[in-house]
Each structure stands twice: as structure tokens, then as C-alpha cells.
XYZ file of C-alpha atoms in Angstrom:
431
model
C -149.136 -122.561 18.308
C -150.932 -125.814 17.612
C -152.768 -126.237 14.336
C -149.898 -124.685 12.229
C -147.914 -126.547 9.582
C -145.174 -125.629 7.163
C -147.162 -126.434 4.009
C -150.013 -124.015 4.840
C -147.484 -121.250 5.530
C -145.682 -121.900 2.280
C -148.874 -121.983 0.172
C -150.217 -118.879 1.805
C -147.184 -116.876 0.767
C -147.010 -118.612 -2.592
C -150.526 -117.426 -3.304
C -149.723 -113.836 -2.350
C -151.288 -113.767 1.092
C -149.875 -111.864 4.063
C -148.431 -114.113 6.758
C -149.777 -113.544 10.305
C -147.349 -112.750 13.110
C -148.289 -116.150 14.602
C -147.389 -117.968 11.368
C -144.051 -116.180 11.140
C -143.080 -116.814 14.825
C -144.011 -120.472 14.453
C -142.158 -121.158 11.191
C -138.961 -119.380 12.321
C -138.988 -121.081 15.695
C -139.711 -124.544 14.274
C -137.025 -124.129 11.546
C -134.458 -123.173 14.139
C -135.385 -126.220 16.270
C -135.356 -128.574 13.263
C -139.106 -129.088 13.084
C -139.362 -127.432 9.635
C -137.137 -129.089 7.055
C -134.586 -127.267 4.942
C -136.535 -127.933 1.740
C -139.662 -126.482 3.266
C -137.945 -123.331 4.412
C -136.223 -123.053 0.998
C -139.690 -123.180 -0.630
C -140.930 -120.423 1.762
C -137.875 -118.277 1.134
C -138.478 -118.593 -2.685
C -142.132 -117.639 -2.179
C -140.929 -114.534 -0.201
C -138.454 -113.665 -3.035
C -141.328 -113.765 -5.521
C -144.147 -112.335 -3.402
C -142.330 -110.143 -0.885
C -143.033 -109.200 2.707
C -144.761 -105.976 3.735
C -143.468 -103.767 6.585
C -145.404 -105.567 9.254
C -144.350 -109.035 8.002
C -140.711 -107.963 7.757
C -140.766 -106.623 11.292
C -142.377 -109.815 12.538
C -139.800 -111.938 10.675
C -136.980 -109.885 12.165
C -138.258 -110.183 15.714
C -138.814 -113.893 15.349
C -135.171 -114.278 14.405
C -134.069 -112.166 17.338
C -136.214 -114.309 19.651
C -134.452 -117.458 18.418
C -131.461 -116.584 20.603
C -130.000 -114.304 23.188
C -130.366 -110.543 23.197
C -127.346 -108.720 24.688
C -127.869 -106.219 27.476
C -125.482 -103.245 27.218
C -127.551 -101.006 29.581
C -124.961 -101.315 32.337
C -122.178 -99.674 30.315
C -121.190 -96.099 31.442
C -121.507 -94.251 28.145
C -123.896 -94.229 25.139
C -123.527 -97.198 22.775
C -123.521 -96.875 18.963
C -122.704 -99.274 16.138
C -122.124 -99.085 12.433
C -122.834 -101.604 9.704
C -121.678 -101.630 6.073
C -123.413 -103.764 3.481
C -119.935 -104.513 1.967
C -117.653 -103.215 -0.667
C -114.154 -103.205 -2.105
C -111.389 -101.574 -0.045
C -114.007 -100.879 2.633
C -111.700 -100.727 5.618
C -113.668 -97.985 7.360
C -114.566 -100.003 10.469
C -110.925 -100.296 11.498
C -110.195 -96.612 12.054
C -113.851 -95.733 12.816
C -114.450 -97.842 15.898
C -111.497 -96.476 17.898
C -112.105 -92.971 16.615
C -115.670 -92.926 17.902
C -114.623 -94.504 21.169
C -111.987 -91.763 21.572
C -114.750 -89.213 21.221
C -116.724 -90.616 24.174
C -119.098 -93.282 22.837
C -118.899 -97.080 23.273
C -118.708 -99.114 20.092
C -119.699 -102.809 20.195
C -118.898 -103.687 16.577
C -120.007 -107.183 15.615
C -118.489 -107.855 12.210
C -118.222 -110.657 9.616
C -115.886 -112.296 7.198
C -115.566 -111.736 3.487
C -117.275 -113.791 0.871
C -116.651 -113.458 -2.849
C -115.375 -110.110 -4.079
C -116.000 -108.117 -0.892
C -113.547 -108.182 2.033
C -114.462 -109.038 5.621
C -113.462 -106.946 8.634
C -112.535 -109.942 10.733
C -110.268 -111.342 8.004
C -108.462 -108.023 7.830
C -107.876 -107.776 11.593
C -106.716 -111.403 11.753
C -103.690 -110.304 9.743
C -102.464 -108.702 12.976
C -100.387 -111.345 14.828
C -102.256 -112.729 17.821
C -105.520 -110.874 17.248
C -108.713 -112.835 18.176
C -112.164 -112.385 16.654
C -113.946 -114.602 19.144
C -114.643 -113.021 22.539
C -116.823 -114.298 25.352
C -119.622 -112.043 26.625
C -117.825 -111.200 29.865
C -114.595 -110.397 28.046
C -116.398 -108.224 25.541
C -118.224 -106.285 28.311
C -114.952 -105.764 30.185
C -113.262 -104.262 27.145
C -116.248 -102.022 26.350
C -116.396 -100.747 29.942
C -112.681 -99.988 30.099
C -112.348 -96.184 29.899
C -109.080 -96.508 27.954
C -110.699 -98.694 25.229
C -114.465 -98.601 24.836
C -114.602 -100.473 21.532
C -114.441 -104.033 20.277
C -114.577 -105.490 16.799
C -115.480 -109.131 17.086
C -117.563 -112.045 15.736
C -121.141 -112.466 16.808
C -121.685 -115.326 19.227
C -123.404 -118.464 18.088
C -126.357 -117.700 20.309
C -127.081 -114.322 18.723
C -129.998 -114.714 16.182
C -129.155 -118.351 15.430
C -132.194 -118.532 13.089
C -130.533 -115.986 10.813
C -127.244 -118.001 10.714
C -129.150 -121.121 9.659
C -131.455 -119.390 7.212
C -128.655 -117.391 5.580
C -126.689 -120.580 4.875
C -129.817 -122.026 3.263
C -130.555 -118.906 1.162
C -126.973 -118.852 -0.013
C -127.356 -122.257 -1.775
C -130.981 -121.963 -2.951
C -130.932 -118.750 -5.023
C -132.983 -116.839 -2.441
C -130.447 -114.207 -1.290
C -131.846 -111.356 -3.460
C -134.804 -110.366 -1.365
C -134.699 -106.885 0.222
C -137.006 -107.918 3.147
C -134.829 -110.990 3.892
C -131.611 -109.029 3.520
C -132.903 -106.253 5.816
C -134.159 -108.650 8.439
C -130.911 -110.673 8.345
C -128.770 -107.599 9.055
C -131.123 -105.969 11.546
C -131.922 -109.104 13.577
C -128.236 -109.282 14.555
C -127.865 -105.552 15.087
C -130.972 -105.255 17.232
C -130.007 -108.383 19.262
C -126.600 -106.822 19.829
C -128.222 -104.240 22.049
C -126.726 -100.879 20.909
C -128.823 -97.788 21.516
C -128.018 -96.359 18.094
C -126.935 -97.619 14.651
C -125.522 -96.006 11.552
C -125.886 -97.970 8.319
C -123.492 -97.527 5.367
C -125.433 -98.900 2.420
C -123.122 -99.312 -0.545
C -124.434 -98.802 -4.100
C -122.569 -99.391 -7.334
C -120.693 -101.995 -9.288
C -118.665 -103.211 -6.295
C -121.678 -103.538 -3.980
C -124.172 -106.318 -3.578
C -126.899 -103.721 -4.301
C -125.973 -102.033 -7.534
C -129.005 -99.813 -8.365
C -129.925 -96.679 -6.438
C -133.651 -97.506 -6.114
C -132.828 -100.953 -4.602
C -130.288 -99.404 -2.219
C -132.807 -96.798 -1.148
C -135.460 -99.448 -0.580
C -133.047 -101.572 1.480
C -131.861 -98.611 3.530
C -135.390 -97.486 4.264
C -136.440 -100.944 5.312
C -133.508 -101.227 7.755
C -134.065 -97.730 9.185
C -137.705 -98.569 9.825
C -136.831 -101.860 11.467
C -134.262 -100.249 13.712
C -136.413 -97.264 14.788
C -139.430 -99.462 15.316
C -137.346 -101.622 17.644
C -136.172 -98.614 19.658
C -132.731 -98.329 18.104
C -132.035 -94.849 16.723
C -131.081 -95.691 13.157
C -129.923 -93.682 10.189
C -128.524 -94.773 6.852
C -126.124 -93.243 4.334
C -126.069 -94.398 0.736
C -122.432 -94.299 -0.356
C -120.836 -94.948 -3.712
C -119.102 -98.190 -4.560
C -118.449 -97.887 -8.286
C -114.837 -97.019 -7.344
C -113.011 -98.957 -4.618
C -112.142 -97.132 -1.384
C -108.589 -96.013 -0.723
C -105.649 -97.552 -2.570
C -105.702 -101.184 -1.350
C -107.879 -104.294 -1.203
C -106.614 -107.163 0.902
C -106.263 -108.029 4.515
C -102.871 -106.843 5.792
C -102.778 -104.192 3.083
C -105.988 -102.639 4.385
C -104.838 -102.820 8.006
C -101.738 -100.825 7.056
C -103.836 -98.247 5.240
C -106.175 -97.948 8.239
C -103.230 -97.312 10.574
C -102.172 -94.516 8.173
C -105.593 -92.888 8.697
C -105.278 -93.200 12.450
C -101.841 -91.584 12.286
C -103.326 -88.524 10.596
C -102.710 -89.472 6.913
C -104.228 -92.021 4.597
C -106.201 -91.719 1.378
C -108.564 -88.689 1.342
C -111.716 -90.680 0.515
C -111.122 -93.157 3.402
C -110.545 -90.230 5.782
C -113.680 -88.395 4.468
C -115.969 -91.400 4.872
C -114.528 -92.294 8.281
C -115.165 -88.761 9.573
C -118.606 -88.618 7.956
C -119.739 -91.813 9.638
C -118.049 -90.828 12.886
C -120.095 -87.627 13.000
C -123.294 -89.579 12.288
C -122.461 -92.047 15.082
C -121.649 -89.339 17.583
C -124.837 -87.435 16.717
C -126.856 -90.659 17.232
C -125.165 -91.073 20.597
C -125.934 -87.504 21.664
C -122.294 -86.375 21.296
C -122.688 -84.231 18.204
C -120.707 -81.346 19.798
C -117.550 -83.464 19.651
C -115.372 -83.063 16.525
C -113.740 -86.389 15.511
C -111.031 -84.527 13.564
C -109.456 -83.564 16.878
C -109.161 -87.168 18.012
C -107.372 -88.082 14.755
C -104.985 -85.145 14.988
C -104.016 -85.397 18.639
C -103.375 -89.163 18.676
C -106.345 -90.243 20.838
C -107.798 -92.424 18.107
C -104.483 -94.145 17.583
C -104.211 -94.810 21.326
C -107.661 -96.417 21.339
C -106.688 -98.534 18.316
C -103.601 -99.868 19.985
C -105.460 -100.593 23.237
C -108.330 -102.296 21.340
C -105.953 -104.515 19.342
C -103.999 -105.493 22.441
C -107.177 -106.272 24.448
C -108.106 -108.782 21.763
C -104.701 -110.454 21.877
C -103.031 -108.653 19.029
C -99.674 -106.965 18.924
C -100.106 -103.444 17.450
C -96.296 -103.168 16.930
C -95.838 -106.469 15.128
C -94.987 -106.352 11.411
C -97.922 -107.346 9.208
C -97.347 -110.455 7.100
C -96.233 -109.664 3.542
C -97.084 -111.662 0.468
C -94.251 -113.810 -0.872
C -94.791 -112.755 -4.509
C -95.758 -109.536 -6.333
C -96.352 -108.426 -9.918
C -96.783 -104.921 -11.358
C -99.179 -103.893 -14.130
C -98.411 -100.676 -16.024
C -100.543 -97.998 -17.596
C -100.927 -98.384 -21.374
C -101.569 -94.716 -22.086
C -101.151 -91.221 -20.618
C -104.050 -89.104 -19.402
C -106.540 -88.967 -16.576
C -107.809 -92.127 -14.951
C -111.570 -91.783 -15.536
C -112.833 -95.156 -14.290
C -111.664 -97.882 -11.978
C -114.263 -100.651 -11.578
C -114.677 -101.687 -7.954
C -116.080 -105.151 -8.690
C -113.181 -106.060 -10.995
C -110.648 -104.928 -8.365
C -112.475 -106.942 -5.708
C -112.553 -110.036 -7.882
C -108.842 -109.650 -8.613
C -108.019 -109.387 -4.876
C -110.226 -112.407 -4.216
C -108.497 -114.475 -6.918
C -105.094 -113.541 -5.462
C -106.134 -115.204 -2.221
C -107.474 -112.250 -0.116
C -111.027 -113.695 -0.195
C -112.818 -117.014 -0.177
C -115.247 -118.838 -2.393
C -117.080 -120.509 0.517
C -117.434 -120.013 4.216
C -114.663 -121.559 6.272
C -112.032 -121.388 3.535
C -108.639 -119.910 4.590
C -107.507 -116.574 3.246
C -103.979 -115.222 2.717
C -103.136 -112.356 5.058
C -100.702 -110.660 2.617
C -102.626 -111.206 -0.632
C -104.388 -108.313 -2.390
C -103.978 -105.455 -4.783
C -102.776 -101.859 -4.614
C -103.820 -99.319 -7.220
C -101.433 -96.444 -7.674
C -103.981 -93.970 -9.107
C -107.639 -93.178 -8.467
C -110.177 -91.702 -10.852
C -109.185 -88.082 -11.423
C -105.485 -88.722 -11.050
C -103.030 -88.110 -13.911
C -101.247 -91.253 -15.139
C -98.401 -91.672 -17.555
C -97.893 -94.495 -20.070
C -95.488 -97.102 -18.605
C -96.076 -95.983 -14.957
C -97.184 -98.584 -12.389
C -100.974 -98.778 -12.208
C -101.479 -101.879 -10.062
C -99.291 -104.038 -7.843
C -100.615 -107.564 -7.214
C -99.654 -109.582 -4.125
C -100.040 -113.289 -3.365
C -98.278 -116.246 -1.813
C -99.222 -118.429 -4.807
C -97.949 -116.997 -8.128
C -100.184 -119.181 -10.295
C -102.998 -116.817 -9.175
C -101.561 -113.849 -11.081
C -102.990 -114.902 -14.448
C -106.642 -115.033 -13.245
C -106.231 -111.754 -11.358
C -104.933 -110.041 -14.468
C -107.917 -111.432 -16.354
C -110.247 -109.889 -13.804
C -108.650 -106.461 -14.336
C -108.897 -106.635 -18.094
C -111.041 -103.685 -19.130
C -111.459 -102.500 -15.495
C -110.188 -98.985 -16.038
C -110.324 -96.127 -18.569
C -107.801 -93.361 -19.287
C -109.153 -90.229 -20.927
C -109.357 -86.475 -20.529
C -112.225 -85.624 -18.139
C -112.145 -86.463 -14.438
C -115.278 -88.195 -13.179
C -117.729 -86.582 -10.693
C -118.591 -89.336 -8.191
C -120.023 -88.154 -4.825
C -118.881 -90.281 -1.931
C -122.143 -89.862 -0.011
C -125.153 -90.048 -2.254
C -128.065 -89.773 0.138
C -129.054 -89.823 3.807
C -132.089 -91.715 5.010
C -133.523 -91.350 8.513
C -134.527 -88.721 10.968
C -131.998 -86.587 12.811
C -131.318 -88.519 16.011
C -132.745 -87.028 19.204
């Protein structure tokens, strides 16, 4: 690709021109190898934020990031493969019961997950609250677990050689004010998911106060872009837009959410978590060609719990070990009687983060037992003086800032809210 240089690519996009596939492949490859400097890629990313990428450019950008590393080959596995990705929310523990549930219904689930940043929790942080559990698996170990007829699911970190261009570019975007670009967000997510090698993918695109995408038009645009990227790459892809104005379940925090997930696998758990788990399970099974299987049966007869225990053990965890509790707790009480009409997801997420459940920057340690439990959800009746929140942390000086985050985060009135859990479905019926 001689004759190309970073400045000409930057100025082309700055001036509103479409980038050619050759320009995109060159700049992504050279940036990954160190031939394009951080400041040059930052300038290009800002030009993309301001000028955008069309569908062809976004696809070319995505495939250039995939080509920067290894693409996994899952074709040798004995059953259909299907994955799920959530764009992140508060109390979003769905992956934990979902992966073993779908595996118990006959599919193979290679779930590559991430860590939390800011007010949203990370799946790997939650699972690391289980004593001994390991997020990092080698390729051979991952394939062995997936092929095991008694397991068939993993939840683990992506290897360093999977779309390394995305890892480098995301770190740059995070510190240069260039995260908020739908084409770059879509290509970041889908480059890893396509490189992972699953045959099918279900996307859970969160929309609302507790999500990174807070408006319905933006969420619809992001979901559509990702569905197009997946289907164009040969991955059967469908997206659900789901509400995140209210946090999921009754807990946010690492060990707290593991415990709530186990309740779901045992046949109980909060109704909204159960509903979304089953909804996504049905979408995943349909995408895998197993739509005749009812995931409710696998929850009720214990098969999903058996898969959970086997999956945790295969990754070094002890499914029978007590989860680590926080050393300190504080209760906040309702100041009036009536119906809880609003519970702001972002405020709850920020409170959990400030208590130590999340991190301000990548690499920072989190507290396994920290977090928050809310004792009522919108629509529930509350009484003045009754517990509304319990806050958990190992470091009690954090209580004050968590209380501040929750100030004004809820309303008590007379009329229950009407908030649909699933807002919209985007994508063709899988065939």
C-alpha cells in the first residue's frame, strides 16, 4: 500500500470525503504496528466523530480491525454456536444465568466479556467474586470446555491477539473525547464479536438513563449498524432494544449480582431478570436453529443450574464457596408512603461505583462485596420509614458520596410507571 500517508487520510475525512477500503486497511494496520502515531489516529478519530462513516466505510473499518489479529475457528465444535452482547447497564447480570441456560438447551455459548468502567458493572468483575474463578483462558482450554457435553459455555476475557487494533484504538478514544461515535462504537463491538467466530449473535442494546446510549433514535441507529455488520460478515445477528431507565433486579455490585443470578438459576430471582434472561435465551436459541426448545424447562428442572456449576468449576471456581461479604453496611429509609414511581438507573450505578463495586480507570481493583441493594422497584408499595436501600462497602468513608449519588434518584407517588422491558427488535428472523 505504498503512496499512502496518515495526513492525507486525516484531511480526506476532515473535509468530508469517503475513505477508500485501501486507506482504511492501511491506516488501521499501520496504527496497530506503530507506524501511525497516537496523535494522528486521535485526529482521524475526531474527524470521524464529526464527519461520520457510511455503511461501507464502517464495514471496512470493522474488517480492518479483525484482520489486525487472530480470528477464532469454532467450526469443529459439535453443536451450533451463539453469543450475546450487552452494551452495558446497571444491575445487568443477565450473562451469568443466560450462558449456562442456553448451553443447557443444546447450543454452545462462547461468551467473551469485559470489565466494568464507570457506573456500569462488568461481567468478569462479577464472576471474579467467586473464589478461584479465572477470567483468562487459553484457546485450547476454552475449546475443551466448549466441547464438553456437560458444559458447553464459557464466560471469559478476550485474548490479546483478538482484534488488537480495537484494544489500542479504544484506549486512545477513551482519553481524546472520541468515544461518542456510533460507527466507531459499532465497529469496536462487532470486530471482537465477529473475530470470536460464533455463528449467531444476539445484541442487547440498552437505552435509558443508565445506559451509554440514552436516546431511542441513537440506540436504534447503533443496533441497526451492528446488525448490518454482523449479517454482512455471515454472522446471523439480531438486536433487542431494552430499557435501562430503571436498574435490573434488586442489586448492583459484584458478589451481590452473582447471588441474584444463582437465585434465577434456582428457579427464583427478580421477575424482570428472569423475563429478560428467558427473552434473550429464546432469541439465541432461535438464531442457533433450536427455537423448538423452551428454556423455561431448563430453569425448572435444574439443568441450567448444573451447567452453571460445571462452567464455574471448569474455570477454577468453587460454586459452593461463600461469596465475599462487604465489611460495612448502611441502610437508607423511605421518606414517604406510596408507590415507588421512579428509580434512576444511572444514580444507582454511580452509587455502587462509589462504594467500590466499579473503577474509575482500567486496571483499578474493585471490591467484591461492595454495591447496593434496593428493596423496592417502580410499581411497588413503600411505607415511610421502611428500608429503601442497603449500601455495602469495605471502606465506610465511601458511604457519604454514595448517599449523595442517590439524592433525588427516586420518586414516591400514586401512579405506577409503565416501562416496557423490551422496546424494539431489530433484525430479520434467523433462518
